[in-house]
Amino acid sequence: MKKILLLSFIGILISCKKENQENFDKPTSEVATLKPEELGKEIFQGKGVCYTCHKEEVKTVGPAIKDIAKIYKEKGGSIAEFLKEKSEPIVDPSQYTTMKTNFAITKNLPEEELKALEAYMLSFSK
């Protein structure tokens, strides 16, 4: 019985031990030094998985980034608001149902990352 109590006590101590967890994302200081367009590109090609349907110059499953940027700039729309599902599609409404599956990802991105993603995409309208 004493052995069980001793082992339980040691197990509790070990599980309560404070230790730094590894951060598998970029260090905060490195993210803070990135320009919005650079951070947006990382999100586009990484956790946003936008690259699977959108290419820079060519329409694939979704419209090309340059076409999205051109239309959003012309119409004064907000890509970030669309990605939060708070505005209507203005580029290719017929593709909206395909895009809806990705809102589970984009709606959970922090505002800073959504704005960075928007900055990256709008950089193609220059």
PDB file of C-alpha atoms in Angstrom:
ATOM      1  CA  MET A   1       0.000   0.000   0.000  1.00  0.00           C
ATOM      2  CA  LYS A   2       2.868   2.352   0.858  1.00  0.00           C
ATOM      3  CA  LYS A   3       4.474   1.687  -2.528  1.00  0.00           C
ATOM      4  CA  ILE A   4       1.254   2.572  -4.344  1.00  0.00           C
ATOM      5  CA  LEU A   5       0.907   5.828  -2.400  1.00  0.00           C
ATOM      6  CA  LEU A   6       4.553   6.693  -2.980  1.00  0.00           C
ATOM      7  CA  LEU A   7       4.285   5.996  -6.718  1.00  0.00           C
ATOM      8  CA  SER A   8       1.058   8.001  -6.924  1.00  0.00           C
ATOM      9  CA  PHE A   9       2.684  10.935  -5.134  1.00  0.00           C
ATOM     10  CA  ILE A  10       5.706  10.826  -7.460  1.00  0.00           C
ATOM     11  CA  GLY A  11       3.387  10.641 -10.475  1.00  0.00           C
ATOM     12  CA  ILE A  12       1.507  13.720  -9.295  1.00  0.00           C
ATOM     13  CA  LEU A  13       4.740  15.641  -8.755  1.00  0.00           C
ATOM     14  CA  ILE A  14       5.992  14.753 -12.212  1.00  0.00           C
ATOM     15  CA  SER A  15       2.724  15.688 -13.913  1.00  0.00           C
ATOM     16  CA  CYS A  16       2.592  19.040 -12.098  1.00  0.00           C
ATOM     17  CA  LYS A  17       6.157  19.908 -13.020  1.00  0.00           C
ATOM     18  CA  LYS A  18       6.330  23.248 -14.765  1.00  0.00           C
ATOM     19  CA  GLU A  19       8.284  23.193 -17.955  1.00  0.00           C
ATOM     20  CA  ASN A  20       8.318  25.238 -21.087  1.00  0.00           C
ATOM     21  CA  GLN A  21       6.468  23.656 -23.939  1.00  0.00           C
ATOM     22  CA  GLU A  22       8.061  23.773 -27.332  1.00  0.00           C
ATOM     23  CA  ASN A  23       6.411  26.223 -29.651  1.00  0.00           C
ATOM     24  CA  PHE A  24       6.221  24.619 -33.067  1.00  0.00           C
ATOM     25  CA  ASP A  25       5.052  27.838 -34.694  1.00  0.00           C
ATOM     26  CA  LYS A  26       7.393  30.648 -35.551  1.00  0.00           C
ATOM     27  CA  PRO A  27       8.819  32.512 -32.576  1.00  0.00           C
ATOM     28  CA  THR A  28       6.733  35.576 -31.754  1.00  0.00           C
ATOM     29  CA  SER A  29       9.640  37.937 -32.349  1.00  0.00           C
ATOM     30  CA  GLU A  30      10.213  36.514 -35.830  1.00  0.00           C
ATOM     31  CA  VAL A  31       6.533  36.809 -36.791  1.00  0.00           C
ATOM     32  CA  ALA A  32       6.461  40.370 -35.485  1.00  0.00           C
ATOM     33  CA  THR A  33       9.385  41.336 -37.752  1.00  0.00           C
ATOM     34  CA  LEU A  34       7.763  39.994 -40.920  1.00  0.00           C
ATOM     35  CA  LYS A  35       6.076  42.441 -43.247  1.00  0.00           C
ATOM     36  CA  PRO A  36       2.336  41.783 -43.573  1.00  0.00           C
ATOM     37  CA  GLU A  37       2.794  40.522 -47.140  1.00  0.00           C
ATOM     38  CA  GLU A  38       5.487  38.059 -46.010  1.00  0.00           C
ATOM     39  CA  LEU A  39       3.362  36.760 -43.146  1.00  0.00           C
ATOM     40  CA  GLY A  40       0.405  36.544 -45.523  1.00  0.00           C
ATOM     41  CA  LYS A  41       2.439  34.495 -47.987  1.00  0.00           C
ATOM     42  CA  GLU A  42       3.449  32.083 -45.214  1.00  0.00           C
ATOM     43  CA  ILE A  43      -0.185  31.655 -44.187  1.00  0.00           C
ATOM     44  CA  PHE A  44      -1.315  31.298 -47.821  1.00  0.00           C
ATOM     45  CA  GLN A  45       1.247  28.570 -48.451  1.00  0.00           C
ATOM     46  CA  GLY A  46       0.988  27.029 -44.991  1.00  0.00           C
ATOM     47  CA  LYS A  47      -1.817  26.675 -42.500  1.00  0.00           C
ATOM     48  CA  GLY A  48      -4.322  28.561 -44.642  1.00  0.00           C
ATOM     49  CA  VAL A  49      -3.929  25.892 -47.357  1.00  0.00           C
ATOM     50  CA  CYS A  50      -5.031  28.489 -49.914  1.00  0.00           C
ATOM     51  CA  TYR A  51      -2.365  27.313 -52.361  1.00  0.00           C
ATOM     52  CA  THR A  52      -4.285  24.106 -52.999  1.00  0.00           C
ATOM     53  CA  CYS A  53      -6.953  25.948 -54.990  1.00  0.00           C
ATOM     54  CA  HIS A  54      -5.416  29.339 -55.852  1.00  0.00           C
ATOM     55  CA  LYS A  55      -2.328  30.074 -57.956  1.00  0.00           C
ATOM     56  CA  GLU A  56      -0.731  33.464 -58.571  1.00  0.00           C
ATOM     57  CA  GLU A  57      -1.506  33.903 -62.263  1.00  0.00           C
ATOM     58  CA  VAL A  58      -3.692  30.963 -63.325  1.00  0.00           C
ATOM     59  CA  LYS A  59      -7.241  29.938 -62.449  1.00  0.00           C
ATOM     60  CA  THR A  60      -7.321  26.374 -61.171  1.00  0.00           C
ATOM     61  CA  VAL A  61     -10.025  25.210 -58.766  1.00  0.00           C
ATOM     62  CA  GLY A  62     -10.377  28.798 -57.575  1.00  0.00           C
ATOM     63  CA  PRO A  63      -9.648  32.138 -59.225  1.00  0.00           C
ATOM     64  CA  ALA A  64      -6.043  33.325 -59.634  1.00  0.00           C
ATOM     65  CA  ILE A  65      -4.739  35.575 -56.864  1.00  0.00           C
ATOM     66  CA  LYS A  66      -4.162  38.415 -59.345  1.00  0.00           C
ATOM     67  CA  ASP A  67      -7.825  38.255 -60.414  1.00  0.00           C
ATOM     68  CA  ILE A  68      -9.048  38.200 -56.818  1.00  0.00           C
ATOM     69  CA  ALA A  69      -6.819  41.165 -55.943  1.00  0.00           C
ATOM     70  CA  LYS A  70      -7.923  43.150 -58.992  1.00  0.00           C
ATOM     71  CA  ILE A  71     -11.633  42.679 -58.312  1.00  0.00           C
ATOM     72  CA  TYR A  72     -11.393  43.359 -54.564  1.00  0.00           C
ATOM     73  CA  LYS A  73      -9.369  46.511 -55.240  1.00  0.00           C
ATOM     74  CA  GLU A  74     -11.803  47.740 -57.910  1.00  0.00           C
ATOM     75  CA  LYS A  75     -14.878  47.076 -55.769  1.00  0.00           C
ATOM     76  CA  GLY A  76     -13.356  48.150 -52.450  1.00  0.00           C
ATOM     77  CA  GLY A  77     -14.139  44.810 -50.845  1.00  0.00           C
ATOM     78  CA  SER A  78     -12.426  43.196 -47.882  1.00  0.00           C
ATOM     79  CA  ILE A  79     -10.841  39.806 -48.409  1.00  0.00           C
ATOM     80  CA  ALA A  80     -10.478  39.444 -44.634  1.00  0.00           C
ATOM     81  CA  GLU A  81     -14.223  39.952 -44.110  1.00  0.00           C
ATOM     82  CA  PHE A  82     -15.000  37.409 -46.822  1.00  0.00           C
ATOM     83  CA  LEU A  83     -12.659  34.887 -45.186  1.00  0.00           C
ATOM     84  CA  LYS A  84     -14.541  35.388 -41.917  1.00  0.00           C
ATOM     85  CA  GLU A  85     -17.735  34.691 -43.898  1.00  0.00           C
ATOM     86  CA  LYS A  86     -19.022  38.177 -43.121  1.00  0.00           C
ATOM     87  CA  SER A  87     -19.378  39.401 -46.700  1.00  0.00           C
ATOM     88  CA  GLU A  88     -20.724  38.034 -49.943  1.00  0.00           C
ATOM     89  CA  PRO A  89     -18.462  36.610 -52.664  1.00  0.00           C
ATOM     90  CA  ILE A  90     -17.642  39.167 -55.342  1.00  0.00           C
ATOM     91  CA  VAL A  91     -15.099  37.356 -57.531  1.00  0.00           C
ATOM     92  CA  ASP A  92     -16.782  34.140 -58.665  1.00  0.00           C
ATOM     93  CA  PRO A  93     -20.009  33.476 -56.725  1.00  0.00           C
ATOM     94  CA  SER A  94     -20.452  30.150 -58.539  1.00  0.00           C
ATOM     95  CA  GLN A  95     -17.395  28.840 -56.651  1.00  0.00           C
ATOM     96  CA  TYR A  96     -18.730  29.920 -53.248  1.00  0.00           C
ATOM     97  CA  THR A  97     -19.859  26.433 -52.192  1.00  0.00           C
ATOM     98  CA  THR A  98     -16.366  25.093 -52.883  1.00  0.00           C
ATOM     99  CA  MET A  99     -14.812  27.886 -50.829  1.00  0.00           C
ATOM    100  CA  LYS A 100     -17.210  27.365 -47.917  1.00  0.00           C
ATOM    101  CA  THR A 101     -15.355  24.236 -46.841  1.00  0.00           C
ATOM    102  CA  ASN A 102     -12.278  26.365 -46.133  1.00  0.00           C
ATOM    103  CA  PHE A 103     -14.074  28.820 -43.857  1.00  0.00           C
ATOM    104  CA  ALA A 104     -13.532  26.364 -41.005  1.00  0.00           C
ATOM    105  CA  ILE A 105      -9.837  27.253 -41.301  1.00  0.00           C
ATOM    106  CA  THR A 106     -10.006  30.932 -42.203  1.00  0.00           C
ATOM    107  CA  LYS A 107     -12.644  31.925 -39.649  1.00  0.00           C
ATOM    108  CA  ASN A 108     -10.311  30.734 -36.881  1.00  0.00           C
ATOM    109  CA  LEU A 109      -7.294  32.737 -38.024  1.00  0.00           C
ATOM    110  CA  PRO A 110      -6.401  35.702 -35.805  1.00  0.00           C
ATOM    111  CA  GLU A 111      -7.296  39.141 -37.195  1.00  0.00           C
ATOM    112  CA  GLU A 112      -3.611  39.984 -37.704  1.00  0.00           C
ATOM    113  CA  GLU A 113      -3.142  36.908 -39.880  1.00  0.00           C
ATOM    114  CA  LEU A 114      -6.289  37.608 -41.904  1.00  0.00           C
ATOM    115  CA  LYS A 115      -5.083  41.160 -42.573  1.00  0.00           C
ATOM    116  CA  ALA A 116      -1.644  39.812 -43.538  1.00  0.00           C
ATOM    117  CA  LEU A 117      -3.254  37.300 -45.897  1.00  0.00           C
ATOM    118  CA  GLU A 118      -5.300  40.111 -47.428  1.00  0.00           C
ATOM    119  CA  ALA A 119      -2.157  42.276 -47.809  1.00  0.00           C
ATOM    120  CA  TYR A 120      -0.348  39.423 -49.556  1.00  0.00           C
ATOM    121  CA  MET A 121      -3.202  38.819 -51.968  1.00  0.00           C
ATOM    122  CA  LEU A 122      -3.730  42.523 -52.692  1.00  0.00           C
ATOM    123  CA  SER A 123      -0.018  42.878 -53.476  1.00  0.00           C
ATOM    124  CA  PHE A 124      -0.803  41.112 -56.765  1.00  0.00           C
ATOM    125  CA  SER A 125      -2.925  44.048 -57.927  1.00  0.00           C
ATOM    126  CA  LYS A 126       0.114  46.354 -58.230  1.00  0.00           C
TER     127      LYS A 126
END
